[in-house]
Short mmCIF file of C-alpha atoms in Angstrom, two decimals:
data_model
loop_
_atom_site.label_atom_id
_atom_site.label_comp_id
_atom_site.label_asym_id
_atom_site.label_seq_id
_atom_site.Cartn_x
_atom_site.Cartn_y
_atom_site.Cartn_z
CA MET A 1 29.02 28.19 -46.33
CA GLY A 2 25.62 26.67 -45.49
CA PHE A 3 24.02 26.57 -42.02
CA ALA A 4 20.68 25.18 -40.76
CA ARG A 5 19.14 24.08 -37.51
CA ALA A 6 16.37 21.74 -36.35
CA CYS A 7 15.22 20.67 -32.89
CA SER A 8 14.92 17.40 -31.07
CA VAL A 9 14.66 16.36 -27.48
CA ALA A 10 17.08 14.54 -25.11
CA LEU A 11 15.50 12.48 -22.32
CA VAL A 12 17.02 12.63 -18.78
CA GLY A 13 15.06 10.02 -16.89
CA VAL A 14 11.31 10.91 -17.70
CA GLU A 15 12.00 14.57 -18.26
CA GLY A 16 13.04 16.16 -21.59
CA VAL A 17 15.49 18.83 -22.65
CA VAL A 18 15.02 20.49 -26.09
CA VAL A 19 18.21 20.21 -28.11
CA GLU A 20 19.12 22.29 -31.06
CA VAL A 21 20.64 20.28 -33.80
CA GLN A 22 23.01 22.59 -35.97
CA ALA A 23 24.45 21.63 -39.25
CA ASP A 24 27.29 23.59 -40.81
CA LEU A 25 28.85 23.01 -44.31
CA GLU A 26 32.29 24.34 -45.32
CA PRO A 27 34.53 23.85 -48.23
CA GLY A 28 37.05 21.11 -47.64
CA VAL A 29 37.65 17.41 -47.71
CA ALA A 30 34.30 15.55 -47.33
CA ALA A 31 33.80 14.59 -43.71
CA PHE A 32 31.07 14.16 -41.20
CA THR A 33 31.84 15.29 -37.52
CA LEU A 34 29.19 15.02 -34.67
CA VAL A 35 29.82 16.87 -31.48
CA GLY A 36 27.77 17.63 -28.30
CA LEU A 37 28.34 14.79 -25.92
CA PRO A 38 26.72 11.99 -27.99
CA ASP A 39 26.63 8.29 -26.92
CA LYS A 40 27.53 5.32 -28.98
CA SER A 41 24.11 4.85 -30.62
CA LEU A 42 24.03 8.60 -31.51
CA VAL A 43 27.56 8.54 -33.05
CA GLU A 44 26.45 5.75 -35.20
CA SER A 45 23.73 8.03 -36.63
CA ARG A 46 26.31 9.43 -39.12
CA ASP A 47 26.20 6.31 -41.16
CA ARG A 48 22.46 5.85 -40.78
CA VAL A 49 21.64 9.36 -41.84
CA ARG A 50 23.96 9.32 -44.80
CA ALA A 51 22.48 6.18 -46.17
CA ALA A 52 18.86 7.31 -45.47
CA VAL A 53 19.42 10.64 -47.31
CA VAL A 54 20.97 9.05 -50.33
CA ASN A 55 18.28 6.23 -50.52
CA SER A 56 15.58 8.79 -50.24
CA GLY A 57 16.64 10.42 -53.47
CA ALA A 58 18.48 13.35 -52.08
CA GLU A 59 22.11 14.28 -52.75
CA TRP A 60 24.56 14.07 -49.93
CA PRO A 61 26.78 17.19 -49.70
CA GLN A 62 30.39 16.51 -50.48
CA LYS A 63 31.76 19.08 -48.13
CA LYS A 64 33.13 19.37 -44.54
CA LEU A 65 30.09 18.72 -42.46
CA THR A 66 29.84 19.48 -38.73
CA VAL A 67 26.71 18.70 -36.76
CA GLY A 68 26.46 20.07 -33.20
CA LEU A 69 23.97 19.19 -30.51
CA SER A 70 23.39 22.25 -28.17
CA PRO A 71 23.49 22.57 -25.20
CA ALA A 72 26.71 20.52 -25.42
CA SER A 73 26.77 19.85 -21.59
CA VAL A 74 23.65 17.67 -21.61
CA PRO A 75 24.28 13.89 -22.41
CA LYS A 76 22.50 12.70 -25.51
CA SER A 77 21.59 9.12 -26.11
CA GLY A 78 19.47 7.00 -28.35
CA SER A 79 18.64 7.03 -32.00
CA GLY A 80 15.74 9.61 -31.83
CA PHE A 81 17.93 12.45 -33.17
CA ASP A 82 18.39 10.85 -36.71
CA LEU A 83 15.38 12.80 -38.24
CA ALA A 84 16.56 16.12 -36.91
CA VAL A 85 20.12 15.56 -37.99
CA ALA A 86 19.03 14.59 -41.59
CA CYS A 87 16.76 17.64 -41.96
CA ALA A 88 19.40 19.92 -40.56
CA VAL A 89 21.98 18.54 -43.03
CA LEU A 90 19.55 18.94 -45.94
CA GLY A 91 18.68 22.42 -44.82
CA ALA A 92 22.41 23.41 -44.86
CA ALA A 93 22.65 21.92 -48.29
CA GLU A 94 19.63 23.97 -49.35
CA ARG A 95 17.59 20.96 -50.39
CA ILE A 96 15.06 22.21 -47.67
CA ASP A 97 14.43 25.79 -46.74
CA PRO A 98 16.19 26.28 -43.41
CA ALA A 99 13.31 28.59 -42.16
CA MET A 100 10.93 25.73 -42.56
CA ILE A 101 12.68 23.53 -39.96
CA ALA A 102 14.14 26.10 -37.52
CA ASP A 103 11.17 25.84 -35.04
CA VAL A 104 10.14 22.30 -35.64
CA VAL A 105 10.85 19.45 -33.18
CA MET A 106 11.84 16.18 -34.86
CA ILE A 107 11.94 12.75 -33.16
CA GLY A 108 12.50 9.53 -34.93
CA GLU A 109 15.08 6.97 -35.95
CA LEU A 110 16.08 6.57 -39.69
CA GLY A 111 16.43 3.18 -41.32
CA LEU A 112 19.10 2.89 -44.03
CA ASP A 113 16.23 2.81 -46.61
CA GLY A 114 14.88 6.17 -45.36
CA ARG A 115 11.94 4.78 -43.32
CA VAL A 116 11.23 6.54 -40.11
CA ARG A 117 11.22 4.07 -37.19
CA PRO A 118 9.58 4.70 -33.82
CA VAL A 119 11.45 5.27 -30.66
CA ARG A 120 10.60 5.14 -26.96
CA GLY A 121 9.86 8.13 -24.90
CA VAL A 122 7.79 10.08 -27.42
CA LEU A 123 5.21 11.44 -24.95
CA PRO A 124 7.67 12.93 -22.39
CA ALA A 125 9.67 14.35 -25.27
CA VAL A 126 6.55 16.18 -26.81
CA LEU A 127 5.58 17.33 -23.41
CA ALA A 128 9.02 18.93 -22.92
CA ALA A 129 8.70 20.56 -26.44
CA ALA A 130 5.37 21.97 -25.65
CA GLU A 131 6.66 23.36 -22.27
CA ALA A 132 9.51 24.95 -24.15
CA GLY A 133 7.04 26.80 -26.37
CA TYR A 134 7.27 24.84 -29.55
CA GLU A 135 4.06 24.21 -31.48
CA GLN A 136 5.00 21.72 -34.35
CA VAL A 137 6.55 18.24 -33.90
CA VAL A 138 7.37 15.49 -36.39
CA VAL A 139 7.20 11.88 -35.17
CA PRO A 140 7.09 8.51 -36.67
CA GLU A 141 3.67 7.45 -37.91
CA GLN A 142 3.31 4.58 -35.41
CA THR A 143 3.72 7.08 -32.51
CA ALA A 144 1.56 9.98 -33.70
CA GLY A 145 -1.27 8.95 -31.46
CA GLU A 146 0.89 9.05 -28.42
CA ALA A 147 2.26 12.47 -29.36
CA ALA A 148 -1.28 13.87 -30.00
CA LEU A 149 -2.06 13.33 -26.32
CA VAL A 150 -0.24 16.62 -25.64
CA PRO A 151 -2.72 19.54 -26.05
CA GLY A 152 -1.94 22.61 -27.99
CA ILE A 153 0.66 21.18 -30.36
CA SER A 154 0.52 20.18 -34.09
CA VAL A 155 1.70 16.63 -34.70
CA LEU A 156 2.86 15.33 -38.20
CA GLY A 157 3.31 11.61 -38.37
CA VAL A 158 5.58 10.48 -41.22
CA ARG A 159 6.44 7.00 -42.49
CA SER A 160 9.65 7.95 -44.40
CA LEU A 161 12.21 10.70 -44.96
CA ARG A 162 10.92 11.07 -48.51
CA GLN A 163 7.49 12.05 -47.26
CA LEU A 164 8.91 14.59 -44.84
CA ILE A 165 11.09 16.18 -47.52
CA ALA A 166 7.93 16.50 -49.74
CA VAL A 167 5.84 18.09 -47.07
CA LEU A 168 8.60 20.65 -46.15
CA CYS A 169 9.21 21.49 -49.80
CA ASP A 170 5.49 21.64 -50.67
CA GLU A 171 5.84 18.74 -53.19
CA PRO A 172 3.50 15.82 -53.88
CA VAL A 173 3.81 13.49 -50.99
CA PRO A 174 4.79 9.92 -52.18
CA GLU A 175 2.95 6.82 -51.10
CA GLU A 176 4.84 4.51 -48.94
CA PRO A 177 3.85 0.82 -49.21
CA ALA A 178 2.95 -0.84 -45.98
CA ASP A 179 4.51 -4.02 -44.82
CA GLY A 180 2.88 -7.35 -45.54
CA GLN A 181 -0.13 -8.29 -43.56
CA GLY A 182 -0.44 -11.26 -41.20
CA ARG A 183 2.94 -10.78 -39.51
CA PRO A 184 4.07 -8.51 -36.62
CA ASP A 185 5.06 -4.98 -37.61
CA ALA A 186 8.86 -4.86 -37.48
CA MET A 187 8.76 -1.12 -37.17
CA LEU A 188 7.21 -1.47 -33.70
CA ALA A 189 10.24 -3.34 -32.43
CA GLY A 190 11.84 -0.10 -31.37
CA LEU A 191 9.11 0.63 -28.88
CA MET A 192 9.62 -2.45 -26.71
CA ILE A 193 12.72 -3.47 -24.74
CA PRO A 194 13.36 -7.15 -25.02
CA GLY A 195 12.26 -8.95 -21.93
CA THR A 196 9.61 -6.40 -20.79
CA GLY A 197 6.59 -8.41 -21.91
CA LEU A 198 3.72 -9.67 -19.74
CA GLY A 199 5.90 -12.21 -18.18
CA THR A 200 7.88 -9.70 -16.21
CA GLY A 201 5.21 -9.06 -13.57
CA LEU A 202 3.68 -5.91 -15.22
CA ALA A 203 0.15 -7.41 -15.06
CA PRO A 204 -1.86 -9.71 -12.87
CA ALA A 205 -1.37 -13.41 -13.85
CA ALA A 206 -5.04 -13.94 -14.65
CA ALA A 207 -5.27 -11.02 -16.96
CA ARG A 208 -2.57 -12.11 -19.31
CA GLY A 209 -4.08 -14.96 -21.38
CA ASP A 210 -7.79 -15.11 -22.32
CA GLY A 211 -8.70 -11.52 -21.28
CA HIS A 212 -10.35 -12.72 -18.04
CA ARG A 213 -9.78 -10.06 -15.38
CA PRO A 214 -9.27 -11.09 -11.76
CA ASP A 215 -12.33 -10.48 -9.52
CA LEU A 216 -12.66 -10.19 -5.90
CA ALA A 217 -15.65 -12.62 -5.95
CA ASP A 218 -13.06 -15.45 -6.81
CA VAL A 219 -11.57 -15.04 -3.32
CA ALA A 220 -13.04 -17.56 -0.89
CA GLY A 221 -13.70 -16.17 2.54
CA GLN A 222 -11.07 -13.74 4.02
CA LEU A 223 -13.49 -11.16 5.13
CA ARG A 224 -10.91 -9.19 7.20
CA PRO A 225 -8.30 -9.08 4.43
CA ARG A 226 -10.92 -8.09 1.86
CA GLN A 227 -11.94 -5.11 4.08
CA ALA A 228 -8.31 -4.21 4.57
CA LEU A 229 -7.89 -4.21 0.84
CA GLU A 230 -10.83 -1.94 0.47
CA VAL A 231 -9.48 0.55 2.93
CA ALA A 232 -6.05 0.41 1.18
CA ALA A 233 -7.60 1.21 -2.25
CA ALA A 234 -9.88 4.03 -0.85
CA GLY A 235 -7.05 5.87 0.94
CA GLY A 236 -3.87 4.81 -0.94
CA HIS A 237 -2.49 3.06 2.22
CA HIS A 238 0.30 0.40 2.08
CA LEU A 239 -0.71 -3.08 3.16
CA LEU A 240 1.14 -6.09 4.57
CA LEU A 241 -0.48 -9.41 4.21
CA SER A 242 1.03 -12.28 6.41
CA GLY A 243 -0.01 -15.80 6.54
CA PRO A 244 0.82 -19.32 5.66
CA PRO A 245 1.26 -20.36 2.01
CA GLY A 246 -1.91 -21.10 0.05
CA ALA A 247 -4.14 -18.79 2.12
CA GLY A 248 -4.88 -16.21 -0.74
CA LYS A 249 -2.32 -13.39 -0.29
CA THR A 250 -1.41 -13.22 -3.95
CA MET A 251 -4.95 -13.61 -4.97
CA LEU A 252 -5.90 -10.54 -3.06
CA ALA A 253 -2.99 -8.49 -4.17
CA GLU A 254 -3.67 -9.27 -7.91
CA ARG A 255 -7.13 -7.86 -7.53
CA LEU A 256 -6.25 -4.67 -5.93
CA SER A 257 -5.36 -2.76 -9.09
CA ALA A 258 -8.85 -3.33 -10.55
CA VAL A 259 -10.50 -1.96 -7.31
CA LEU A 260 -8.57 1.44 -7.75
CA PRO A 261 -10.39 4.12 -9.60
CA PRO A 262 -9.56 4.91 -13.25
CA LEU A 263 -6.69 7.38 -13.65
CA THR A 264 -7.31 10.99 -14.32
CA ARG A 265 -6.08 12.70 -17.41
CA GLN A 266 -2.91 14.11 -15.62
CA GLU A 267 -2.16 10.68 -13.91
CA SER A 268 -2.61 8.94 -17.17
CA LEU A 269 -0.09 11.20 -18.87
CA GLU A 270 2.41 10.61 -15.91
CA VAL A 271 2.14 6.90 -16.17
CA THR A 272 2.21 6.73 -19.88
CA ALA A 273 5.35 8.95 -19.92
CA VAL A 274 7.10 6.52 -17.53
CA HIS A 275 6.01 3.37 -19.54
CA SER A 276 7.01 4.99 -22.80
CA VAL A 277 10.55 5.65 -21.56
CA ALA A 278 10.83 2.17 -19.99
CA GLY A 279 9.70 0.59 -23.36
CA ILE A 280 6.68 -1.31 -21.88
CA LEU A 281 3.91 0.85 -23.50
CA PRO A 282 1.78 -1.70 -25.54
CA PRO A 283 1.62 -0.69 -29.22
CA GLY A 284 -1.66 0.68 -30.30
CA GLU A 285 -2.51 1.84 -26.77
CA PRO A 286 -1.01 5.32 -26.46
CA LEU A 287 -2.61 6.16 -23.22
CA VAL A 288 -2.61 4.14 -19.93
CA SER A 289 -6.02 4.68 -18.38
CA ARG A 290 -5.97 1.90 -15.55
CA ALA A 291 -3.82 1.74 -12.51
CA PRO A 292 -0.67 -0.29 -13.37
CA TYR A 293 0.37 -3.34 -11.47
CA CYS A 294 4.04 -4.42 -11.02
CA ALA A 295 5.20 -7.54 -9.21
CA PRO A 296 8.97 -7.98 -9.36
CA HIS A 297 10.62 -11.37 -8.38
CA HIS A 298 12.22 -11.45 -4.97
CA SER A 299 15.64 -11.80 -6.63
CA ALA A 300 15.33 -8.20 -7.86
CA THR A 301 18.24 -5.93 -7.29
CA MET A 302 18.10 -2.50 -5.68
CA GLN A 303 18.63 -0.79 -9.06
CA SER A 304 15.87 -2.77 -10.63
CA LEU A 305 13.42 -1.64 -7.90
CA VAL A 306 14.29 2.08 -7.56
CA GLY A 307 15.95 2.72 -10.88
CA GLY A 308 19.48 2.78 -12.27
CA GLY A 309 21.51 1.20 -15.00
CA ASN A 310 24.59 2.23 -17.09
CA GLY A 311 24.64 5.88 -17.95
CA ILE A 312 21.52 7.94 -17.29
CA PRO A 313 19.33 5.88 -14.79
CA ARG A 314 16.19 4.14 -16.07
CA PRO A 315 12.91 3.84 -14.36
CA GLY A 316 12.68 0.95 -11.87
CA ALA A 317 9.83 -0.96 -10.46
CA VAL A 318 8.62 1.79 -8.14
CA SER A 319 8.34 4.06 -11.13
CA LEU A 320 6.63 1.50 -13.36
CA ALA A 321 4.02 1.13 -10.56
CA HIS A 322 3.43 4.90 -10.32
CA ARG A 323 -0.25 5.59 -9.53
CA GLY A 324 -0.77 1.89 -9.20
CA VAL A 325 0.20 -1.20 -7.15
CA LEU A 326 3.66 -2.54 -6.36
CA PHE A 327 3.32 -6.10 -5.05
CA LEU A 328 6.38 -7.71 -3.29
CA ASP A 329 5.50 -11.25 -2.93
CA GLU A 330 7.70 -13.26 -0.58
CA ALA A 331 8.85 -9.89 0.83
CA PRO A 332 11.43 -11.33 3.40
CA GLU A 333 13.22 -13.09 0.46
CA PHE A 334 14.12 -9.63 -1.02
CA SER A 335 17.53 -8.31 -0.04
CA GLY A 336 17.50 -5.93 3.00
CA LYS A 337 19.26 -3.35 0.88
CA ALA A 338 16.60 -3.39 -1.86
CA LEU A 339 13.75 -3.22 0.65
CA ASP A 340 15.30 -0.28 2.78
CA ALA A 341 15.75 1.59 -0.59
CA LEU A 342 11.90 1.83 -0.70
CA ARG A 343 11.80 4.07 2.37
CA GLN A 344 12.29 7.41 0.69
CA PRO A 345 9.78 6.88 -2.26
CA LEU A 346 7.15 5.56 0.27
CA GLU A 347 7.32 8.91 2.06
CA SER A 348 7.96 11.47 -0.72
CA GLY A 349 6.05 9.88 -3.80
CA HIS A 350 9.28 10.17 -5.93
CA VAL A 351 12.79 8.65 -6.01
CA VAL A 352 16.06 10.53 -6.63
CA VAL A 353 18.73 8.40 -8.27
CA ALA A 354 22.24 9.83 -8.33
CA ARG A 355 24.88 8.35 -10.77
CA ALA A 356 27.99 9.65 -12.25
CA ALA A 357 26.21 10.46 -15.45
CA GLY A 358 23.69 12.62 -13.66
CA VAL A 359 20.97 12.88 -10.99
CA VAL A 360 17.46 11.86 -11.98
CA ARG A 361 14.06 12.48 -10.33
CA LEU A 362 11.56 9.75 -11.10
CA PRO A 363 7.91 9.74 -10.02
CA ALA A 364 7.05 6.88 -7.58
CA ARG A 365 3.66 7.33 -5.88
CA PHE A 366 2.49 3.90 -5.58
CA LEU A 367 0.54 1.61 -3.31
CA MET A 368 2.73 -1.08 -1.80
CA VAL A 369 1.41 -4.50 -0.99
CA LEU A 370 3.82 -6.88 0.97
CA ALA A 371 3.05 -10.64 1.23
CA ALA A 372 5.10 -12.56 3.87
CA ASN A 373 5.06 -15.99 5.48
CA PRO A 374 5.35 -16.36 9.20
CA CYS A 375 8.58 -18.43 9.00
CA PRO A 376 10.87 -20.10 6.48
CA CYS A 377 8.61 -23.10 6.06
CA GLY A 378 5.40 -21.11 6.36
CA ARG A 379 3.67 -23.35 8.88
CA HIS A 380 4.57 -21.44 12.05
CA THR A 381 1.01 -20.24 12.69
CA LEU A 382 -0.77 -23.32 11.65
CA THR A 383 -2.09 -25.75 14.45
CA GLY A 384 -0.66 -29.17 14.12
CA ALA A 385 1.13 -28.36 10.87
CA GLY A 386 4.55 -29.56 12.15
CA CYS A 387 6.68 -26.39 11.85
CA GLU A 388 10.25 -27.39 12.76
CA CYS A 389 11.74 -23.88 12.49
CA PRO A 390 13.67 -23.00 15.62
CA PRO A 391 12.55 -19.84 17.35
CA SER A 392 15.80 -18.08 16.37
CA ALA A 393 15.19 -18.88 12.66
CA VAL A 394 11.62 -17.44 12.96
CA ARG A 395 12.90 -14.27 14.53
CA ARG A 396 15.56 -13.81 11.86
CA TYR A 397 13.05 -14.43 9.07
CA GLN A 398 10.59 -11.93 10.44
CA ALA A 399 13.30 -9.37 11.17
CA ARG A 400 14.13 -9.14 7.43
CA LEU A 401 11.35 -6.68 7.13
CA SER A 402 13.08 -3.78 9.12
CA GLY A 403 11.13 -1.68 11.69
CA PRO A 404 11.64 1.65 9.61
CA LEU A 405 10.07 -0.07 6.63
CA LEU A 406 7.20 -1.54 8.48
CA ASP A 407 6.59 1.81 10.24
CA ARG A 408 5.64 3.22 6.77
CA VAL A 409 3.03 0.35 6.23
CA ASP A 410 -0.43 1.53 7.48
CA LEU A 411 -2.41 -1.80 7.33
CA ARG A 412 -1.09 -5.09 8.72
CA VAL A 413 -3.47 -8.05 8.29
CA GLU A 414 -3.17 -11.83 9.04
CA VAL A 415 -4.51 -13.94 6.31
CA GLU A 416 -5.88 -17.10 7.89
CA PRO A 417 -6.19 -20.48 6.03
CA VAL A 418 -9.47 -20.83 4.21
CA ASP A 419 -11.97 -23.32 5.88
CA ARG A 420 -13.89 -25.96 3.95
CA ALA A 421 -17.24 -24.11 3.93
CA ASP A 422 -15.66 -21.03 2.32
CA LEU A 423 -13.59 -23.01 -0.21
CA LEU A 424 -16.44 -25.03 -1.48
CA GLY A 425 -18.72 -22.03 -1.71
CA GLN A 426 -21.12 -23.09 1.06
CA GLY A 427 -20.76 -19.64 2.69
CA GLY A 428 -21.67 -17.81 -0.42
CA ARG A 429 -19.49 -15.72 -2.79
CA GLY A 430 -18.08 -12.45 -1.50
CA GLU A 431 -18.62 -9.00 -3.16
CA SER A 432 -17.42 -8.45 -6.67
CA THR A 433 -14.76 -6.14 -7.74
CA GLU A 434 -17.33 -3.82 -9.31
CA VAL A 435 -19.31 -3.45 -6.08
CA VAL A 436 -16.22 -2.69 -4.00
CA ALA A 437 -14.75 -0.42 -6.65
CA ALA A 438 -17.98 1.70 -6.53
CA ARG A 439 -17.51 2.25 -2.76
CA VAL A 440 -13.82 3.12 -3.22
CA ARG A 441 -14.78 5.69 -5.90
CA ASP A 442 -17.40 7.33 -3.60
CA ALA A 443 -14.82 7.37 -0.64
CA ARG A 444 -12.27 8.96 -2.91
CA ALA A 445 -14.64 11.51 -4.13
CA ARG A 446 -15.42 12.59 -0.51
CA ALA A 447 -11.78 12.83 0.22
CA ALA A 448 -11.10 14.89 -2.93
CA GLU A 449 -13.91 17.25 -2.04
CA ARG A 450 -12.66 17.68 1.55
CA LEU A 451 -9.04 18.26 0.18
CA ALA A 452 -10.06 20.67 -2.62
CA GLY A 453 -7.72 23.58 -2.82
CA THR A 454 -4.78 21.54 -1.39
CA PRO A 455 -1.98 19.69 -3.25
CA TRP A 456 -3.37 16.39 -1.96
CA THR A 457 -6.04 14.08 -3.32
CA THR A 458 -6.06 10.96 -1.07
CA ASN A 459 -5.81 10.64 2.60
CA SER A 460 -2.45 8.91 2.54
CA GLU A 461 -0.85 12.05 1.14
CA VAL A 462 -2.05 14.48 3.82
CA PRO A 463 0.80 15.65 6.21
CA GLY A 464 0.51 14.93 9.86
CA HIS A 465 0.39 18.64 10.78
CA GLU A 466 -2.80 19.07 8.72
CA LEU A 467 -4.38 16.09 10.37
CA ARG A 468 -3.69 17.41 13.86
CA THR A 469 -4.56 21.14 13.24
CA ARG A 470 -7.00 21.45 10.39
CA LEU A 471 -8.65 18.10 9.72
CA LEU A 472 -9.87 17.39 13.34
CA VAL A 473 -11.47 14.21 14.46
CA ALA A 474 -14.41 13.87 16.80
CA PRO A 475 -13.72 14.94 20.41
CA GLY A 476 -12.06 12.17 22.38
CA ALA A 477 -11.76 9.85 19.39
CA LEU A 478 -7.81 9.79 19.84
CA ALA A 479 -7.78 8.65 23.33
CA ALA A 480 -6.83 5.01 22.50
CA ALA A 481 -4.23 6.18 19.91
CA GLU A 482 -2.64 8.57 22.46
CA ARG A 483 -2.49 5.74 25.03
CA ASP A 484 -0.59 3.53 22.59
CA LEU A 485 1.74 6.45 21.77
CA GLU A 486 2.55 6.88 25.48
CA ARG A 487 3.18 3.11 25.85
CA GLY A 488 5.60 3.15 22.87
CA MET A 489 3.27 0.92 20.60
CA LEU A 490 3.05 3.92 18.21
CA THR A 491 5.70 6.20 16.83
CA ALA A 492 4.81 9.83 15.91
CA ARG A 493 4.72 8.67 12.24
CA GLY A 494 2.50 5.82 13.25
CA LEU A 495 0.03 8.15 14.88
CA ASP A 496 -0.27 10.30 11.79
CA ARG A 497 -0.83 7.09 9.68
CA VAL A 498 -3.53 5.92 12.16
CA LEU A 499 -5.22 9.22 11.61
CA ARG A 500 -5.07 8.91 7.79
CA VAL A 501 -6.61 5.39 7.97
CA ALA A 502 -9.34 6.55 10.31
CA TRP A 503 -10.30 9.29 7.71
CA THR A 504 -10.51 6.64 5.12
CA VAL A 505 -12.71 4.40 7.23
CA ALA A 506 -14.93 7.37 7.87
CA ASP A 507 -15.10 8.13 4.12
CA LEU A 508 -16.14 4.59 3.39
CA ARG A 509 -19.08 4.80 5.78
CA ALA A 510 -19.95 8.39 4.52
CA ALA A 511 -19.34 10.08 7.88
CA ASP A 512 -18.22 13.72 8.09
CA ARG A 513 -15.24 12.86 10.36
CA PRO A 514 -13.75 9.96 12.24
CA ASN A 515 -15.12 8.88 15.57
CA ALA A 516 -13.58 6.65 18.24
CA SER A 517 -14.81 3.50 16.45
CA ASP A 518 -12.98 4.60 13.22
CA VAL A 519 -9.75 5.21 15.12
CA ALA A 520 -10.14 1.88 16.83
CA VAL A 521 -10.54 0.20 13.37
CA ALA A 522 -7.40 1.99 12.17
CA LEU A 523 -5.40 0.97 15.23
CA GLU A 524 -6.52 -2.69 14.86
CA LEU A 525 -5.41 -2.61 11.21
CA ARG A 526 -2.10 -1.12 12.04
CA THR A 527 -1.22 -3.06 15.22
CA GLY A 528 -3.08 -6.32 14.70
CA ILE A 529 -4.37 -6.09 18.30
CA GLN A 530 -8.13 -6.85 18.54
CA ARG A 531 -9.98 -3.69 19.67
CA GLY A 532 -13.41 -5.19 19.90
CA VAL A 533 -14.89 -3.23 17.00
CA PRO A 534 -16.58 -4.63 13.84
CA MET A 535 -14.43 -4.39 10.69
CA GLY A 536 -17.33 -3.34 8.54
CA ALA A 537 -15.49 -0.50 6.86
CA GLY A 538 -17.66 -0.59 3.76
CA GLU A 539 -21.08 -0.79 5.45
CA ARG A 540 -23.44 2.17 5.11
#
């Protein structure tokens, strides 16, 4: 009787569980049994592994073969177990020394000719292996760069099963010919889910073609919305842009991700892990270093926004926008069920999706931007534009954004139509993205220094209790906000959010703490009621 074991990783959401792949050979009629709660794609690995082993020049054992995936209670899915299954079988057949593979984590799909094909989710899988104490992993050659992002772990990238057998047996490693040049690499197809290209709203429209990145200087006029955009980026505050069609709401939202600071190392790993599992990580770019941008269509379902699907839930738009921008254009056109599902991730920074196959916790700390028209035809606020929507229709349309959802939005700005002077450039170009981004980085650095030693890094994450007890504003600065709270114009959550915005406004003007003017700016941005204060949040 022969026995051997190798290791692989089962992904549950964006978290991994190390799975021990055990192979047992016994005398009897030749058969291949796979146990351990596999799904359909994993059951089919029996035929893939057998063909790959034979075509790699190794002998397939003609005995009763049982392969077990432990722990058996964890659902396993995908083809990433093929490499571990093949090595466990060869170890049980004594083609490979079982001791060489006992503590090696192997991730990869096998082709029928023995080539090792890349799979999605390599980064979270290697992170799970490192957290479990493993020091060696074997991955497909195309994803070796992604796996190498995890510190303290040795990565071996292989192109075929023949190469892996040679390395484990200390034999000369055969050369594998590369595919023909001048055509897309077919081996990279396993990394991308069909339909998740640039056309799905995962990048600003102007950044998809010739490499031109959207710049804030392209926006004509719109001084107040630009300043609100700066405050949103500096503090991580959610933003509502309302106004008639063609005023520039989408242009402003598409330029927000470029204003955000570059991701830190830890944030880059979090975002890369989510994108790797979702199958939208661009080949050749193993690490996402810029804030992501996700703009789903208004016909999106609740499952596509927060996560879901058959079996184990997959990341939705809120997770794809983690540490970046989630832009909901034509927000009132989204279903009420889908919009209200955003309430929990807006508060907690993560989303918990419960399905029959299991409960998954997905990261979802994003900056939400809503764009809305004032009425179904969009001309309600325009003078002499001929809006024919009855008042009841206008009320119904505006009520599609529920009160509890809007209560979680810190900044609400009216985007007015652009006049001729601004549109033709007679008023001069506005500040560029580079200039605004520099101020945002300085403001975030001040916030991070103030919040050092706490689990928070931006003003939008600070709990209300800390704002009212430890991070105190100037004496008397809250008088106007307290009056609004007594009149019912602010909720308790709204008061906390006003305080957060006030701290961001103070950071942008390099002040030690907010004063009455900063609180007035925050109140004006939240309620839309003019407070008689200038909106020069970025002025020094």
